[in-house]
PDB file of C-alpha atoms in Angstrom:
ATOM      1  CA  UNK M   1    -135.022  50.130-114.139  1.00 85.00           C
ATOM      2  CA  UNK M   2    -134.461  53.539-115.312  1.00 90.00           C
ATOM      3  CA  UNK M   3    -132.775  55.705-117.233  1.00 90.00           C
ATOM      4  CA  UNK M   4    -131.505  59.311-115.120  1.00 92.00           C
ATOM      5  CA  UNK M   5    -129.317  60.720-118.122  1.00 92.00           C
ATOM      6  CA  UNK M   6    -128.466  60.422-121.611  1.00 90.00           C
ATOM      7  CA  UNK M   7    -126.701  62.080-124.437  1.00 92.00           C
ATOM      8  CA  UNK M   8    -124.324  60.998-127.341  1.00 89.00           C
ATOM      9  CA  UNK M   9    -121.231  60.402-125.265  1.00 91.00           C
ATOM     10  CA  UNK M  10    -122.959  58.612-121.752  1.00 93.00           C
ATOM     11  CA  UNK M  11    -126.140  56.994-120.364  1.00 93.00           C
ATOM     12  CA  UNK M  12    -126.600  56.699-116.413  1.00 93.00           C
ATOM     13  CA  UNK M  13    -129.066  54.767-114.957  1.00 92.00           C
ATOM     14  CA  UNK M  14    -130.430  52.859-111.675  1.00 91.00           C
ATOM     15  CA  UNK M  15    -131.669  49.335-110.591  1.00 89.00           C
ATOM     16  CA  UNK M  16    -132.058  51.160-107.441  1.00 89.00           C
ATOM     17  CA  UNK M  17    -130.375  49.742-104.090  1.00 90.00           C
ATOM     18  CA  UNK M  18    -129.388  46.314-104.390  1.00 87.00           C
ATOM     19  CA  UNK M  19    -131.110  44.799-101.242  1.00 87.00           C
ATOM     20  CA  UNK M  20    -134.333  45.304-102.860  1.00 91.00           C
ATOM     21  CA  UNK M  21    -132.968  43.470-106.570  1.00 90.00           C
ATOM     22  CA  UNK M  22    -135.636  41.110-107.967  1.00 92.00           C
ATOM     23  CA  UNK M  23    -135.456  38.977-111.043  1.00 93.00           C
ATOM     24  CA  UNK M  24    -133.025  39.714-114.046  1.00 93.00           C
ATOM     25  CA  UNK M  25    -132.077  43.236-115.660  1.00 91.00           C
ATOM     26  CA  UNK M  26    -130.510  43.380-118.829  1.00 92.00           C
ATOM     27  CA  UNK M  27    -128.449  47.165-119.509  1.00 91.00           C
ATOM     28  CA  UNK M  28    -127.548  46.812-123.215  1.00 91.00           C
ATOM     29  CA  UNK M  29    -130.862  48.710-124.496  1.00 90.00           C
ATOM     30  CA  UNK M  30    -131.280  51.022-121.597  1.00 90.00           C
ATOM     31  CA  UNK M  31    -127.159  52.255-121.739  1.00 92.00           C
ATOM     32  CA  UNK M  32    -126.964  51.654-125.327  1.00 91.00           C
ATOM     33  CA  UNK M  33    -123.899  49.737-124.683  1.00 91.00           C
ATOM     34  CA  UNK M  34    -121.999  48.441-128.337  1.00 90.00           C
ATOM     35  CA  UNK M  35    -119.048  46.497-126.724  1.00 90.00           C
ATOM     36  CA  UNK M  36    -120.888  44.279-124.079  1.00 92.00           C
ATOM     37  CA  UNK M  37    -124.430  42.811-122.934  1.00 95.00           C
ATOM     38  CA  UNK M  38    -124.638  43.358-118.953  1.00 96.00           C
ATOM     39  CA  UNK M  39    -127.260  41.854-116.555  1.00 95.00           C
ATOM     40  CA  UNK M  40    -127.820  42.174-112.494  1.00 96.00           C
ATOM     41  CA  UNK M  41    -129.476  39.518-111.282  1.00 96.00           C
ATOM     42  CA  UNK M  42    -131.763  38.089-108.285  1.00 97.00           C
ATOM     43  CA  UNK M  43    -132.381  34.584-107.506  1.00 97.00           C
ATOM     44  CA  UNK M  44    -134.629  33.879-104.721  1.00 97.00           C
ATOM     45  CA  UNK M  45    -133.746  30.549-102.441  1.00 98.00           C
ATOM     46  CA  UNK M  46    -134.324  27.668-104.272  1.00 97.00           C
ATOM     47  CA  UNK M  47    -133.737  29.441-107.749  1.00 97.00           C
ATOM     48  CA  UNK M  48    -131.590  28.041-110.727  1.00 97.00           C
ATOM     49  CA  UNK M  49    -130.572  29.968-113.814  1.00 95.00           C
ATOM     50  CA  UNK M  50    -131.203  28.702-117.387  1.00 93.00           C
ATOM     51  CA  UNK M  51    -127.998  25.951-117.736  1.00 95.00           C
ATOM     52  CA  UNK M  52    -126.779  27.350-121.164  1.00 95.00           C
ATOM     53  CA  UNK M  53    -123.328  28.386-123.419  1.00 95.00           C
ATOM     54  CA  UNK M  54    -122.909  30.995-126.244  1.00 96.00           C
ATOM     55  CA  UNK M  55    -121.280  30.852-129.548  1.00 96.00           C
ATOM     56  CA  UNK M  56    -118.660  34.005-129.412  1.00 96.00           C
ATOM     57  CA  UNK M  57    -119.293  35.577-125.999  1.00 96.00           C
ATOM     58  CA  UNK M  58    -117.470  34.962-122.349  1.00 97.00           C
ATOM     59  CA  UNK M  59    -119.028  35.756-119.282  1.00 97.00           C
ATOM     60  CA  UNK M  60    -117.823  37.248-115.839  1.00 98.00           C
ATOM     61  CA  UNK M  61    -119.964  36.442-112.702  1.00 97.00           C
ATOM     62  CA  UNK M  62    -119.252  39.121-109.958  1.00 98.00           C
ATOM     63  CA  UNK M  63    -121.295  37.381-107.054  1.00 98.00           C
ATOM     64  CA  UNK M  64    -122.322  40.938-105.228  1.00 97.00           C
ATOM     65  CA  UNK M  65    -124.650  38.839-102.162  1.00 97.00           C
ATOM     66  CA  UNK M  66    -125.218  35.448-101.137  1.00 97.00           C
ATOM     67  CA  UNK M  67    -124.299  31.657-101.531  1.00 98.00           C
ATOM     68  CA  UNK M  68    -124.949  28.999-103.823  1.00 98.00           C
ATOM     69  CA  UNK M  69    -123.494  26.908-106.821  1.00 98.00           C
ATOM     70  CA  UNK M  70    -122.291  27.502-109.941  1.00 98.00           C
ATOM     71  CA  UNK M  71    -122.515  24.495-112.935  1.00 97.00           C
ATOM     72  CA  UNK M  72    -119.505  24.302-114.883  1.00 97.00           C
ATOM     73  CA  UNK M  73    -119.498  21.557-117.401  1.00 95.00           C
ATOM     74  CA  UNK M  74    -121.347  19.230-115.098  1.00 93.00           C
ATOM     75  CA  UNK M  75    -119.328  20.216-111.748  1.00 97.00           C
ATOM     76  CA  UNK M  76    -120.688  21.833-109.252  1.00 97.00           C
ATOM     77  CA  UNK M  77    -118.270  25.015-107.392  1.00 98.00           C
ATOM     78  CA  UNK M  78    -119.381  26.736-104.548  1.00 98.00           C
ATOM     79  CA  UNK M  79    -119.649  30.604-104.611  1.00 98.00           C
ATOM     80  CA  UNK M  80    -120.522  33.171-102.117  1.00 98.00           C
ATOM     81  CA  UNK M  81    -120.601  37.284-101.980  1.00 97.00           C
ATOM     82  CA  UNK M  82    -117.009  38.171-103.332  1.00 98.00           C
ATOM     83  CA  UNK M  83    -116.704  35.563-106.123  1.00 98.00           C
ATOM     84  CA  UNK M  84    -115.089  36.255-109.695  1.00 98.00           C
ATOM     85  CA  UNK M  85    -115.831  33.865-111.977  1.00 98.00           C
ATOM     86  CA  UNK M  86    -114.720  33.849-115.961  1.00 97.00           C
ATOM     87  CA  UNK M  87    -116.405  31.381-117.997  1.00 97.00           C
ATOM     88  CA  UNK M  88    -115.221  30.650-121.953  1.00 97.00           C
ATOM     89  CA  UNK M  89    -118.242  30.913-124.528  1.00 96.00           C
ATOM     90  CA  UNK M  90    -117.990  26.599-124.691  1.00 96.00           C
ATOM     91  CA  UNK M  91    -118.659  25.996-121.335  1.00 96.00           C
ATOM     92  CA  UNK M  92    -121.733  25.039-119.975  1.00 97.00           C
ATOM     93  CA  UNK M  93    -123.024  27.663-117.223  1.00 97.00           C
ATOM     94  CA  UNK M  94    -125.655  27.782-114.502  1.00 97.00           C
ATOM     95  CA  UNK M  95    -125.920  28.695-111.276  1.00 97.00           C
ATOM     96  CA  UNK M  96    -128.034  27.666-108.551  1.00 98.00           C
ATOM     97  CA  UNK M  97    -129.241  29.713-105.278  1.00 98.00           C
ATOM     98  CA  UNK M  98    -128.801  27.062-102.130  1.00 97.00           C
ATOM     99  CA  UNK M  99    -128.480  29.743 -99.236  1.00 97.00           C
ATOM    100  CA  UNK M 100    -131.514  30.986 -97.516  1.00 97.00           C
ATOM    101  CA  UNK M 101    -131.002  35.118 -98.545  1.00 97.00           C
ATOM    102  CA  UNK M 102    -130.991  36.302-102.192  1.00 97.00           C
ATOM    103  CA  UNK M 103    -128.019  35.407-104.552  1.00 98.00           C
ATOM    104  CA  UNK M 104    -127.247  38.393-106.358  1.00 97.00           C
ATOM    105  CA  UNK M 105    -124.815  38.704-109.086  1.00 97.00           C
ATOM    106  CA  UNK M 106    -123.350  41.057-112.125  1.00 97.00           C
ATOM    107  CA  UNK M 107    -122.575  39.020-115.288  1.00 97.00           C
ATOM    108  CA  UNK M 108    -120.647  40.716-118.027  1.00 97.00           C
ATOM    109  CA  UNK M 109    -120.610  39.305-121.582  1.00 96.00           C
ATOM    110  CA  UNK M 110    -118.238  40.206-124.372  1.00 95.00           C
ATOM    111  CA  UNK M 111    -116.581  38.911-127.329  1.00 94.00           C
ATOM    112  CA  UNK M 112    -113.942  36.520-126.677  1.00 92.00           C
ATOM    113  CA  UNK M 113    -110.842  37.823-127.349  1.00 90.00           C
ATOM    114  CA  UNK M 114    -112.117  41.343-128.792  1.00 89.00           C
ATOM    115  CA  UNK M 115    -110.266  43.138-125.962  1.00 83.00           C
ATOM    116  CA  UNK M 116    -107.963  46.002-127.753  1.00 81.00           C
ATOM    117  CA  UNK M 117    -107.226  48.169-124.943  1.00 76.00           C
ATOM    118  CA  UNK M 118    -107.845  48.449-121.881  1.00 74.00           C
ATOM    119  CA  UNK M 119    -106.350  51.061-118.981  1.00 74.00           C
ATOM    120  CA  UNK M 120    -102.576  50.522-119.634  1.00 75.00           C
ATOM    121  CA  UNK M 121    -103.227  51.159-123.219  1.00 76.00           C
ATOM    122  CA  UNK M 122    -106.363  52.779-123.646  1.00 77.00           C
ATOM    123  CA  UNK M 123    -106.679  55.218-120.825  1.00 78.00           C
ATOM    124  CA  UNK M 124    -105.464  58.721-121.214  1.00 76.00           C
ATOM    125  CA  UNK M 125    -105.556  61.082-118.299  1.00 78.00           C
ATOM    126  CA  UNK M 126    -107.370  64.566-118.473  1.00 87.00           C
ATOM    127  CA  UNK M 127    -107.368  67.893-117.171  1.00 90.00           C
ATOM    128  CA  UNK M 128    -110.795  68.676-115.506  1.00 87.00           C
TER     129      UNK M 128
END
């Protein structure tokens, strides 16, 4: 992952092609995010993520390639490219690649109940 551009108003980075992605990459420090943590992960066939839970943060998992299983509080659910999974802080969670191709996903983590504004209530159109 490399930083491409940064100033006081934005930061831009690249992880390269998702098809070449390996391992887990956190973007908070690189992009200096202040309201969320984002990780981009590739699990090899047979690989599992850590089974864990959080104290304050909910997570949104966006499956971008592959198939696998999501373990949520001891129960397995099938996941595949296009799956979206929101997990409350106290729920145990983990992912497992039971396919033959890498399982690739984006995980966005933010403090539960902290969203005060979103596109419909926080956005303003500006002239270009």
